[in-house]
């Protein structure tokens, strides 16, 4: 598995309206800033049974709450226009907490995740280098690093200290969270097992370059404003397994 970040409220997000099936078609109205995701429905064909519905609630363009159909929910906290904390509740009890710290330029410098039953945080720090790369370091044991190259604001390559190199390609459309205040700044930290969206665009493929293997392939359907209404994702999580590909479909409503 490539990454294990447990942002329970942001695997990614989408329901059906007038759409186009062109994965890389131009956005008809990319300047629209009041389009916000209202509901996402996740359906996994196999694997761990990732099947749930998430509803999103806002104050303006700030995300306040993500409500799940099993009664659990996530609350989002801001400082200015930056998301600083996400709390996830199960049966009314705080289950996990995530916190985000930034430099004066508003760039993420630290991401912490904690299961409230544990005594310590999982900590990831971010260092911004002069060659348009960002180094993410896992604090503690095992200590790991990833160096991410950015092209047009999105990760184009990630080189991990374990020797793996991943190459990303994107569409030219809008991702479902594009207009959510503060989301772009944490987007690369809060990915889940399925990587569907970047900071502003949607991920078409992730290739494990050193093994010349498709790690993740995503096929999107878009509405007339260039936002996805549906994605079908195929992910290879375990090369040693005879059934190593898992499939996820997400539909989005705005």
XYZ file of C-alpha atoms in Angstrom:
254
model
C 0.000 0.000 0.000
C 1.319 3.436 -0.910
C 0.064 5.589 1.955
C -1.814 5.105 5.198
C -3.189 8.509 6.161
C -6.386 8.059 8.151
C -8.387 11.157 7.290
C -11.756 9.483 7.724
C -13.668 12.383 6.223
C -11.696 12.899 3.024
C -11.149 9.861 0.858
C -12.818 12.052 -1.776
C -16.174 13.130 -3.129
C -19.856 13.213 -6.190
C -24.474 12.302 -8.111
C -25.706 12.559 -11.549
C -26.641 15.556 -13.651
C -26.000 16.553 -17.255
C -22.540 15.050 -17.868
C -19.743 14.319 -20.246
C -17.645 11.143 -20.186
C -14.496 12.805 -21.476
C -11.879 12.229 -18.773
C -9.793 15.200 -19.831
C -12.366 17.553 -21.342
C -12.099 21.282 -20.663
C -14.154 22.755 -17.857
C -17.061 24.751 -19.305
C -17.089 27.278 -16.481
C -13.947 26.901 -14.349
C -14.380 30.394 -12.826
C -17.521 29.438 -10.865
C -16.647 29.625 -7.152
C -19.997 28.916 -5.485
C -20.237 25.242 -6.471
C -19.851 23.142 -3.334
C -20.102 19.410 -2.794
C -23.309 18.485 -0.970
C -23.239 14.678 -0.938
C -20.867 11.827 -1.853
C -21.870 8.171 -2.064
C -19.078 5.557 -1.855
C -19.577 2.017 -3.107
C -16.741 -0.490 -3.061
C -17.111 -3.606 -5.216
C -14.670 -5.673 -3.168
C -11.975 -5.188 -0.547
C -12.818 -3.731 2.866
C -16.429 -2.800 2.133
C -16.026 0.968 1.862
C -19.741 1.744 1.489
C -21.175 4.929 2.974
C -22.816 8.279 2.262
C -21.374 11.620 3.365
C -23.296 14.922 3.495
C -21.411 18.241 3.668
C -22.451 21.409 5.521
C -20.906 24.864 5.117
C -20.745 28.415 6.367
C -20.170 30.235 3.107
C -17.329 28.264 1.514
C -15.969 26.994 4.825
C -16.658 23.330 5.516
C -18.174 22.926 8.983
C -19.362 19.329 9.139
C -19.284 16.059 7.244
C -22.169 13.796 8.318
C -22.122 10.053 7.573
C -25.135 7.788 7.194
C -24.115 5.627 10.181
C -24.500 8.615 12.518
C -20.798 9.422 12.854
C -19.552 12.844 11.740
C -16.521 15.100 11.364
C -16.274 18.725 12.505
C -13.878 21.209 10.871
C -12.195 24.145 12.622
C -10.573 27.187 11.007
C -8.140 29.929 11.839
C -8.878 32.594 9.268
C -9.074 30.724 5.955
C -6.926 27.775 7.060
C -8.250 24.461 8.385
C -6.493 23.836 11.699
C -8.362 20.857 13.171
C -10.719 18.036 12.225
C -12.503 16.005 14.901
C -14.249 12.721 14.078
C -17.043 11.475 16.375
C -18.539 7.999 16.726
C -21.654 7.555 18.880
C -21.162 11.131 20.078
C -17.642 10.393 21.368
C -14.460 11.901 19.941
C -12.706 9.068 18.109
C -9.888 10.720 16.135
C -8.393 14.196 15.961
C -6.286 15.776 13.226
C -4.437 19.076 13.544
C -2.649 21.190 10.929
C 0.078 23.819 11.403
C 1.232 26.349 8.795
C 4.091 28.753 8.102
C 3.459 32.516 7.738
C 2.858 32.017 3.997
C -0.046 29.677 4.763
C 1.753 26.502 3.666
C 1.273 23.305 5.656
C 4.258 22.498 7.870
C 2.877 19.808 10.182
C 0.041 17.289 10.156
C -0.862 15.306 13.295
C -3.299 12.431 13.579
C -4.384 10.713 16.785
C -6.765 7.953 17.714
C -8.085 9.185 21.053
C -7.486 5.736 22.527
C -3.744 6.179 21.872
C -1.301 8.190 23.938
C 0.604 9.841 21.084
C 0.151 11.417 17.650
C 1.259 10.254 14.235
C 3.246 13.277 13.030
C 4.226 14.336 9.511
C 6.318 17.437 8.809
C 6.671 19.322 5.509
C 9.816 21.116 4.309
C 9.675 23.396 1.258
C 12.809 23.148 -0.873
C 14.253 25.604 -3.380
C 13.792 23.247 -6.367
C 9.973 23.234 -6.275
C 9.843 20.067 -4.201
C 8.375 19.367 -0.773
C 9.792 16.797 1.636
C 7.374 15.016 3.937
C 8.946 13.328 6.960
C 7.334 10.858 9.309
C 8.373 11.746 12.859
C 9.170 8.816 15.135
C 9.653 5.184 14.224
C 9.770 4.094 11.545
C 11.096 7.355 10.150
C 10.276 7.740 6.454
C 10.557 10.545 3.926
C 8.885 11.366 0.626
C 10.005 14.076 -1.765
C 7.192 15.456 -3.880
C 7.704 17.422 -7.107
C 4.973 19.899 -8.036
C 3.924 20.880 -11.559
C 1.183 23.490 -12.079
C 0.324 23.288 -8.397
C -0.193 19.507 -8.256
C 2.081 16.632 -7.262
C 3.611 15.219 -10.438
C 6.114 12.846 -8.822
C 6.681 11.380 -5.386
C 9.944 9.655 -4.466
C 9.812 7.666 -1.239
C 12.706 6.624 0.967
C 11.717 2.964 0.493
C 12.736 3.232 -3.162
C 9.287 3.631 -4.699
C 8.592 6.417 -7.198
C 5.032 7.388 -8.135
C 4.113 9.518 -11.165
C 0.763 11.369 -11.268
C -1.367 12.543 -14.175
C -4.431 14.815 -13.887
C -7.407 15.960 -15.893
C -8.027 19.631 -16.754
C -11.263 19.893 -14.752
C -12.260 20.853 -11.208
C -12.179 18.532 -8.238
C -15.249 18.405 -5.952
C -13.521 20.254 -3.104
C -11.953 22.990 -5.235
C -14.096 25.794 -3.790
C -13.886 24.697 -0.161
C -11.907 27.281 1.784
C -8.596 25.886 3.023
C -8.945 22.447 1.483
C -6.145 22.816 -1.102
C -3.605 23.485 1.654
C -4.266 20.106 3.311
C -5.236 18.054 0.239
C -1.866 16.321 -0.098
C -1.817 15.380 3.594
C -5.299 13.936 3.981
C -5.434 11.442 1.124
C -6.904 8.065 1.967
C -6.324 4.649 0.454
C -7.947 5.826 -2.782
C -6.324 8.914 -4.284
C -8.925 10.584 -6.489
C -8.256 14.332 -6.259
C -5.345 16.714 -5.926
C -5.406 20.332 -4.786
C -7.673 21.569 -7.596
C -7.744 18.864 -10.298
C -8.701 15.187 -10.437
C -6.164 12.356 -10.581
C -6.402 10.217 -13.730
C -3.578 7.810 -12.923
C -0.783 7.043 -10.492
C 2.017 4.892 -11.888
C 4.540 3.043 -9.728
C 7.436 3.997 -11.965
C 10.157 1.679 -10.649
C 7.915 -1.342 -11.334
C 6.171 0.126 -14.414
C 2.837 -0.655 -12.788
C -0.519 1.082 -12.574
C -1.042 1.818 -8.888
C -4.347 3.632 -9.373
C -6.522 4.393 -12.407
C -9.538 6.738 -12.193
C -12.242 7.376 -14.798
C -14.443 10.444 -14.296
C -17.767 11.706 -15.617
C -18.283 15.495 -15.474
C -21.157 17.947 -15.424
C -21.442 21.048 -17.628
C -19.363 23.101 -15.149
C -16.438 20.682 -15.317
C -16.984 19.067 -11.900
C -17.072 15.269 -11.568
C -20.406 13.608 -10.953
C -18.986 10.095 -10.840
C -15.642 8.317 -10.651
C -14.747 4.667 -11.085
C -11.431 3.840 -9.440
C -9.256 0.728 -9.656
C -6.447 0.447 -7.114
C -3.673 -2.127 -6.752
C -2.874 -2.412 -3.040
C -0.954 -5.695 -2.754
C 1.192 -7.096 -5.549
C 1.487 -10.466 -3.816
C -2.263 -11.074 -3.676
C -4.028 -12.962 -6.497
C -6.978 -10.565 -6.071
C -4.893 -7.459 -5.744
C -7.154 -4.930 -7.471
C -9.964 -3.186 -5.594
C -12.721 -1.133 -7.193
C -14.499 1.937 -5.865
C -17.305 4.040 -7.355
C -18.133 7.470 -5.958
C -21.050 9.639 -7.068
C -21.177 13.332 -6.181
C -24.036 15.830 -5.751
C -23.657 19.635 -5.691
